[in-house]
Coordinates of C-alpha atoms and ligand atoms in Angstrom, one line a residue:
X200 CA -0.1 7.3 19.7
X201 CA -2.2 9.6 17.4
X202 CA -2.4 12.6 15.0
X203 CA -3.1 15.9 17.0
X204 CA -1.7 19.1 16.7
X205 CA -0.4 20.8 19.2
X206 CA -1.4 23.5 21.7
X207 CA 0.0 26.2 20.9
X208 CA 1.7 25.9 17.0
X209 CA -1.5 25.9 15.4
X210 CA 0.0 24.5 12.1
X211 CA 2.2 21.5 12.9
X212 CA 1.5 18.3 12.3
X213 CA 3.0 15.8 14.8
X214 CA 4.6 12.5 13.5
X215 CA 1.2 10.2 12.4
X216 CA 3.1 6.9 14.0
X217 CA 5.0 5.8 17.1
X218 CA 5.4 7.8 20.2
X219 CA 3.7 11.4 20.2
X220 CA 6.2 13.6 22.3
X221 CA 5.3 16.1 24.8
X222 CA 7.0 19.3 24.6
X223 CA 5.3 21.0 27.9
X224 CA 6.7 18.1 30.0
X225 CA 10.5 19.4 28.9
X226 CA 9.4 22.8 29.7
X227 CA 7.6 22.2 33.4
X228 CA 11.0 21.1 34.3
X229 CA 11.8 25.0 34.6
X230 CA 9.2 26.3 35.4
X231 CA 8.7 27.8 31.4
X232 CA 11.7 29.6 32.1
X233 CA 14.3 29.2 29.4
X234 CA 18.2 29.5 30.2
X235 CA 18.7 33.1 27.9
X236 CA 22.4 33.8 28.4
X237 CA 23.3 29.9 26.4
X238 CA 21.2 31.2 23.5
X239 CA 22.4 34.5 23.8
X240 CA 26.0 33.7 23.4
X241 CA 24.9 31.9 20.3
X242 CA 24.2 35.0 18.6
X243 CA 26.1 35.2 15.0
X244 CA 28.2 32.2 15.5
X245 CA 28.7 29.6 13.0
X246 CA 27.6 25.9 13.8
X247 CA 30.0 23.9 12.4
X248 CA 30.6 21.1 15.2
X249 CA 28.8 19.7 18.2
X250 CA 31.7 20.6 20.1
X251 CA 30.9 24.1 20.1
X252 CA 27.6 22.8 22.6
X253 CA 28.0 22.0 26.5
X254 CA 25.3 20.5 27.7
X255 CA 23.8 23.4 29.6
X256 CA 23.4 25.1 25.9
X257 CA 21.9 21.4 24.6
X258 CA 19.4 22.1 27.2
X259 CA 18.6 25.6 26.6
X260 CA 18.0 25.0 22.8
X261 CA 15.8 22.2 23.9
X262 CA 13.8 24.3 26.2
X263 CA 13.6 26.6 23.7
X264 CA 12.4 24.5 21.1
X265 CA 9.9 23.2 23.5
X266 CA 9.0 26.7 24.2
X267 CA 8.3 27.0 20.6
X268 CA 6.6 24.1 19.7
X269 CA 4.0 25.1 22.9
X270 CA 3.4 28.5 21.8
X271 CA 2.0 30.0 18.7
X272 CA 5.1 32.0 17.9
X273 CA 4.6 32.5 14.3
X274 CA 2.7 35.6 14.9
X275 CA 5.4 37.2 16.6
X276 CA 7.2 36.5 13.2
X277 CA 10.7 36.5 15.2
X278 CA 12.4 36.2 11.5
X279 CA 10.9 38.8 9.2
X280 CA 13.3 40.2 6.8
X281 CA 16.1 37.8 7.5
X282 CA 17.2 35.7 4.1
X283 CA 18.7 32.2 5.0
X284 CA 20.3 30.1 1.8
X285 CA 20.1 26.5 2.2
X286 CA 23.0 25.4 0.0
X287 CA 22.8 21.4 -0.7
X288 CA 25.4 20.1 -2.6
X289 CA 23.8 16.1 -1.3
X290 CA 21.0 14.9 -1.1
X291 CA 18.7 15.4 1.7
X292 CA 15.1 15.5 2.3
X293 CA 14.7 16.0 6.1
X294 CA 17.1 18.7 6.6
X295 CA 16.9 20.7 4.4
X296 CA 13.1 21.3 4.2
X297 CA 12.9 21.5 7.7
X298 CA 15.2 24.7 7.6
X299 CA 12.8 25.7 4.9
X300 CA 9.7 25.2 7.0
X301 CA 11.5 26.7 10.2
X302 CA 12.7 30.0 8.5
X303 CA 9.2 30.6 6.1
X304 CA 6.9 29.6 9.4
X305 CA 9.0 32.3 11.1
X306 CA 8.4 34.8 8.2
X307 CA 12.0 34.8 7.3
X308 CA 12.8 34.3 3.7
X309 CA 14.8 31.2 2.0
X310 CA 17.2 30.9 -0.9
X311 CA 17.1 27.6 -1.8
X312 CA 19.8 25.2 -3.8
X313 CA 18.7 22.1 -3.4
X314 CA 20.7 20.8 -6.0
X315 CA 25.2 22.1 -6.4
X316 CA 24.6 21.5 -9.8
X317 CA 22.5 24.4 -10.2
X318 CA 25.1 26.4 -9.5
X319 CA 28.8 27.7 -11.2
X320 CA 29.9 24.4 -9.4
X321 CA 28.5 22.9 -12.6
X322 CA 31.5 25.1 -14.0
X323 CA 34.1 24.6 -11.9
X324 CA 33.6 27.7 -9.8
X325 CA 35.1 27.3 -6.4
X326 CA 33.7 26.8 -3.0
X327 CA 35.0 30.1 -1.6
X328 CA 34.0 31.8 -4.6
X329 CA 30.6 31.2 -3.7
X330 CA 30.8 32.0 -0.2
X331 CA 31.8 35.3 -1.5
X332 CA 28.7 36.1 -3.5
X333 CA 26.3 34.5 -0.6
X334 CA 27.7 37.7 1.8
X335 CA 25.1 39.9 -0.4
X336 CA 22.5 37.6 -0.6
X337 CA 21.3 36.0 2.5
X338 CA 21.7 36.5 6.6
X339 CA 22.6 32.8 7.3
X340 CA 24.4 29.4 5.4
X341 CA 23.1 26.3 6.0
X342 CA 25.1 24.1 3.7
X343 CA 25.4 20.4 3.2
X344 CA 28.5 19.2 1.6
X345 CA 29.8 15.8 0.5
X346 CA 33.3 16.6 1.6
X347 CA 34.4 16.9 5.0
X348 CA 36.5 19.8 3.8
X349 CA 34.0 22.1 2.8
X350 CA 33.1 24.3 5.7
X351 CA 36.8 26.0 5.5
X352 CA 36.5 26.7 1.9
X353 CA 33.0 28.2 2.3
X354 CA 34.7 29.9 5.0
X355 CA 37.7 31.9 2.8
X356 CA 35.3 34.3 2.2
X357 CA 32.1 33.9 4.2
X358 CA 31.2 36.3 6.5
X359 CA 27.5 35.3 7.5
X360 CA 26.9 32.5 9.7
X361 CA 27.4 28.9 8.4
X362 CA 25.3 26.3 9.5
X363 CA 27.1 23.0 9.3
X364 CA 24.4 20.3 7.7
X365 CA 26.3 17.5 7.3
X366 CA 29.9 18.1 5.8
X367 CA 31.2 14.4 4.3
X368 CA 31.6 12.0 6.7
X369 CA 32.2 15.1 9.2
X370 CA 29.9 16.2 11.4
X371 CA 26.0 17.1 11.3
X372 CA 25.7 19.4 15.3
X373 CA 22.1 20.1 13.9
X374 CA 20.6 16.6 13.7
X375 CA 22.8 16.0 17.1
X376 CA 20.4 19.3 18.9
X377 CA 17.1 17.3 17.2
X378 CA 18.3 13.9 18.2
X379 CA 18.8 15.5 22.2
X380 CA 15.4 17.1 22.2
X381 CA 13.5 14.5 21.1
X382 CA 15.3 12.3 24.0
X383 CA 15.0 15.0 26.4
X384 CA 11.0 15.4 25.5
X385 CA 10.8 11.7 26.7
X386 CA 12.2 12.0 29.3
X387 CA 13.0 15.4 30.9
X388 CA 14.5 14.0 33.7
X389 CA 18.1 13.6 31.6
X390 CA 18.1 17.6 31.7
X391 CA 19.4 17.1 35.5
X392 CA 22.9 17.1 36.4
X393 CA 21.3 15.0 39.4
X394 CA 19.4 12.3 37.1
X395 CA 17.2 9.6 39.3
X396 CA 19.1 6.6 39.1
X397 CA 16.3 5.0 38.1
X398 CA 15.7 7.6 35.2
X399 CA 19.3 7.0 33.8
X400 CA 19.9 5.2 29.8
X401 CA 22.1 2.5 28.7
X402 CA 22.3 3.8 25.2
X403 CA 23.6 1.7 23.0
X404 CA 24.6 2.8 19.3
X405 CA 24.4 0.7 15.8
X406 CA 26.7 1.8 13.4
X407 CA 30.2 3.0 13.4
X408 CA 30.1 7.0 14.3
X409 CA 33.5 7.4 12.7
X410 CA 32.0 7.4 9.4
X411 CA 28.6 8.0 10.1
X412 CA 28.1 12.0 10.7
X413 CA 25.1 11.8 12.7
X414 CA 25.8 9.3 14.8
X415 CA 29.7 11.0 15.4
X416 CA 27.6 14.4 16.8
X417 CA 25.0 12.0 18.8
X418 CA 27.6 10.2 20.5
X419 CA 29.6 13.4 20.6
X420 CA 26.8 15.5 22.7
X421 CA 25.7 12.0 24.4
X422 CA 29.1 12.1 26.4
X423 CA 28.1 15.3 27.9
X424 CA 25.0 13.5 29.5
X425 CA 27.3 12.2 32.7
X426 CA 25.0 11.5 35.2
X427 CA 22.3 10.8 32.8
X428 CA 23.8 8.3 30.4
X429 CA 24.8 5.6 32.8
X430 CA 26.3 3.2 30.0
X431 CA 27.0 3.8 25.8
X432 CA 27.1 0.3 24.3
X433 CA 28.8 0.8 20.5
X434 CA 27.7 -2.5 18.6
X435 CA 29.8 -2.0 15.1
X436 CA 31.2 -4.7 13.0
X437 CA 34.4 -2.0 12.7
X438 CA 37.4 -3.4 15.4
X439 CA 37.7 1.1 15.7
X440 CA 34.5 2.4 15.0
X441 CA 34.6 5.8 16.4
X442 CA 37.8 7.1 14.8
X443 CA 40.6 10.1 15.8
X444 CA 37.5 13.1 15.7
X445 CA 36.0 11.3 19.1
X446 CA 38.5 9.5 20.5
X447 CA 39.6 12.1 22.8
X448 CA 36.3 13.2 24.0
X449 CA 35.8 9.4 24.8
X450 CA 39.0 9.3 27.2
X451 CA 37.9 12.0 28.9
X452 CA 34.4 11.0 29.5
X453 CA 33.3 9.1 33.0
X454 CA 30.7 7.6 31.0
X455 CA 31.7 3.7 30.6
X456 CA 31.7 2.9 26.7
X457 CA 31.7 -0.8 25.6
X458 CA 32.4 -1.9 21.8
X459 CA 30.6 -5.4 20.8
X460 CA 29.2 -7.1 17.3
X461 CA 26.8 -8.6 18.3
X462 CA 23.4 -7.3 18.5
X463 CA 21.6 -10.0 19.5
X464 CA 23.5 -10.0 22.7
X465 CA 23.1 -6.1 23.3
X466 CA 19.8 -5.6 22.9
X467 CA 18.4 -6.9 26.0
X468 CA 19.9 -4.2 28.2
X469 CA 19.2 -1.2 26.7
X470 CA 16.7 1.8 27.0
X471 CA 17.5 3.8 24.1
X472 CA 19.2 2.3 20.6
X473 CA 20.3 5.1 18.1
X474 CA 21.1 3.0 14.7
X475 CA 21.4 4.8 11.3
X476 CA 22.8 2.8 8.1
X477 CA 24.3 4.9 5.9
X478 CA 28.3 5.6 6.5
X479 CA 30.3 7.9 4.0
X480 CA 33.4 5.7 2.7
X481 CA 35.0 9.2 0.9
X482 CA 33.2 9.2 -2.3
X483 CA 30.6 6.7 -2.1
X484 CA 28.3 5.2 0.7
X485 CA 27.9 1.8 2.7
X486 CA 25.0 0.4 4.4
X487 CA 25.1 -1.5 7.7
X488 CA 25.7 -5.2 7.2
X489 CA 21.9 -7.2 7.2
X490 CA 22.8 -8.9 11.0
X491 CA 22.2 -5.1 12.4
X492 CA 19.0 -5.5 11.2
X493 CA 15.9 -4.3 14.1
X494 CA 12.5 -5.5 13.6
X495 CA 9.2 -6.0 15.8
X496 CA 10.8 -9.4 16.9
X497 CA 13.9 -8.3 18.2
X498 CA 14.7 -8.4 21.6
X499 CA 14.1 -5.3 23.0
X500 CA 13.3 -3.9 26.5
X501 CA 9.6 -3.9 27.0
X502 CA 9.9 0.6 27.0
X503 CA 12.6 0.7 24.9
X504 CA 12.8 3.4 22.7
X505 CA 14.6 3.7 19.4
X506 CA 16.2 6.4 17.3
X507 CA 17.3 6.9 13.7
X508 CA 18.1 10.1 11.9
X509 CA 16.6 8.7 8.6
X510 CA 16.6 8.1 5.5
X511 CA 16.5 4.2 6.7
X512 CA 17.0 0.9 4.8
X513 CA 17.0 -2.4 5.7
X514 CA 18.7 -1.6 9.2
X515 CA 15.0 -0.5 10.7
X516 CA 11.9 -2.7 9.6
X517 CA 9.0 -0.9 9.3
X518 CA 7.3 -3.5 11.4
X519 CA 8.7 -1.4 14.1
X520 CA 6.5 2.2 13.2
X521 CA 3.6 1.2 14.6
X522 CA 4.8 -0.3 18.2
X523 CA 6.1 2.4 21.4
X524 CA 9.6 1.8 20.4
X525 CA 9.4 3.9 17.8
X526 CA 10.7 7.3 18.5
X527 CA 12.2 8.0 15.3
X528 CA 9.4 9.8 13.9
X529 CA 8.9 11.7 16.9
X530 CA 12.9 12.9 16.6
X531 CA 12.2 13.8 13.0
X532 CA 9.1 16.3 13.8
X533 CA 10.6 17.9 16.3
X534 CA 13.2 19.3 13.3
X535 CA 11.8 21.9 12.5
X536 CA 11.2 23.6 16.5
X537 CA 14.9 22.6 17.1
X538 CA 15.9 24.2 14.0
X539 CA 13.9 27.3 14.6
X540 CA 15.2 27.6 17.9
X541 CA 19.0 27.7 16.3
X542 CA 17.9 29.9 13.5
X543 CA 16.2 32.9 16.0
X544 CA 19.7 32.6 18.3
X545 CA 22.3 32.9 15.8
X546 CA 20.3 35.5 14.0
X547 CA 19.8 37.2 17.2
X548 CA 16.5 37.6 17.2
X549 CA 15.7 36.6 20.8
X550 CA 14.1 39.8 21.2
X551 CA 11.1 38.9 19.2
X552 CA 9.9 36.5 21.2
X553 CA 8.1 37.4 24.3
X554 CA 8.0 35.4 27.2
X555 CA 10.9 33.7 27.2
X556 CA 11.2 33.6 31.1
X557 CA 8.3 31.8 32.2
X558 CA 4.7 31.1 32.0
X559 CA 3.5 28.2 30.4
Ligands
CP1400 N1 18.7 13.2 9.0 C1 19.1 13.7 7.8 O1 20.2 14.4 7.7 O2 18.2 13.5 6.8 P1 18.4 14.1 5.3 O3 19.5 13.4 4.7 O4 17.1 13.7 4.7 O5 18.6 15.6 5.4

């Protein structure tokens, strides 16, 4: 544990408690050589839903990210005289700064709404009449949305990329690519189609990822891990808690899934709990029922680690920050590398950064 900065990135703080992540580690696995054609293909595509990933692109944006976070790259300035528009209609205090930091640290430029109601939204102007005037103004959309219907209005008239940031109680494929690197940091070894047996996670999964958009892409790009995720335990007081969007995906994967409620008996068994709190009931929000609480007493594995996608309440004591099983501030500083890593892809900027096929 510790406060260092890293390497190569000059500037970046790392997270100031729980488990410090090594970025080289991800990148030795390689040999520093990142998988090109996956980001390539990425190159003026809209983000919208994790689906859109396989696994071998999950991987490459990782090892990209890693790349990034390793090198001082910000010289290079792989984004000068791109504009991207961060358009929050929620709230939000990771995500959207982190795209700020990951386009100005890049020398790109940002329009910022942090607020809809700074906009003609305030007088009933339409969605797609926005997306309309953003085709002059900017390179890139990243746009959070309370409804889950949002990214197809946008989309009437849109023509830049949209980057999905969490549409309702949709999806959120961004905070999926940060939750994957940060797991794939600790342990690089879930990269490999061929996983050690003894490397392989029960993860299990507080919360009910039909409702809750993070957790819905997490799980989503989790069932890609075969070989890697030996077990997904979902512990939800819902009797359905991963709704129609997954269900498929879940029948199709050889990954065995269990449902239980309760937590006390799930804990025990596994290596990596993901839990996040707040689920999107349509227009208003819920918060995990007090007997998903986690706290430094809970039984956990000795090397457990846990994950959260933040903003927490009650679900995640803060007891917890201090101890090795904290990896949720370590998944929240890697944001803004994963994010940059998207960001020089879509805008296909690859070009500007040298080195991308070895030497670290
Ligand atoms: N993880 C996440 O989406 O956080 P914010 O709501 O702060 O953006």
């Amino acid at each position: 544990m510790g406060n260092s900065t890293s390497a190569g990135a000059t500037s970046v703080a790392r997270n100031s408690k729980g488990r410090v992540l090594c970025a080289r580690k991800l990148l030795e696995l390689t040999d520093g050589v990142v998988d090109r054609e996956s980001l390539e293909a990425l190159a003026g595509q809209s983000i919208l839903n994790p689906r859109q990933f396989d696994r071998r692109c999950v991987v490459a944006l990782s090892q990209f990210a890693a790349l990034l976070e390793t090198r001082n790259v910000e010289v290079e300035k792989p984004l000068d005289g791109k504009i991207a528009i961060t358009a929050f209609f929620e709230a939000s205090t990771r995500t959207r700064l982190s795209f700020e930091s990951a386009v100005l640290r890049l020398d790109g430029k940002v329009l910022s709404v942090p607020d809809g109601q700074v906009t003609g939204i305030a007088k009933g102007e339409s969605l797609a009449d926005i997306g309309e005037m953003f085709n002059t103004y900017g390179d890139v959309v990243v746009m959070r949305h309370p409804d889950t219907d949002c990214l197809e209005e946008i989309r009437t008239n849109l023509q830049r990329p949209l980057i999905n940031a969490g549409n309702g109680s949709g999806h959120h494929p961004t905070q999926a690519l940060i939750d994957w690197f940060a797991l794939l940091k600790w342990r690089p070894q879930l990269c490999l189609p061929d996983c050690p047996p003894d490397q392989r996670i029960h993860l299990g999964i507080i919360g009910t990822p039909g409702s809750m958009r993070a957790v819905k892409s997490f799980l989503r790009l989790a069932l890609m891990f075969t070989g890697a995720v030996s077990k997904i335990t979902i512990i939800s007081e819902m009797a359905d808690p991963v709704g129609l969007d997954l269900t498929e995906p879940i029948e199709e994967s050889p990954i065995p899934i269990e449902y239980i409620n309760d937590v006390q008996e799930a804990l025990p068994e596994l290596d990596v709990i993901y839990v996040n709190s707040i689920a999107f009931l349509g227009d208003s929000y819920k918060n995990l029922d007090n007997r998903y609480q986690l706290q430094r007493g809970s039984k956990l594995k000795p090397d457990a680690v846990i994950m959260h996608p933040l903003a927490r309440n009650r679900e995640l004591a803060t007891d917890l920050d201090e101890t090795d099983h904290n990896l949720y501030f370590a998944q929240a500083a890697g944001a803004v590398f994963a994010r940059q890593a998207l960001l020089i892809a879509v805008l296909d900027r690859l070009d500007r950064v040298s080195n991308l096929d070895g030497t670290i």
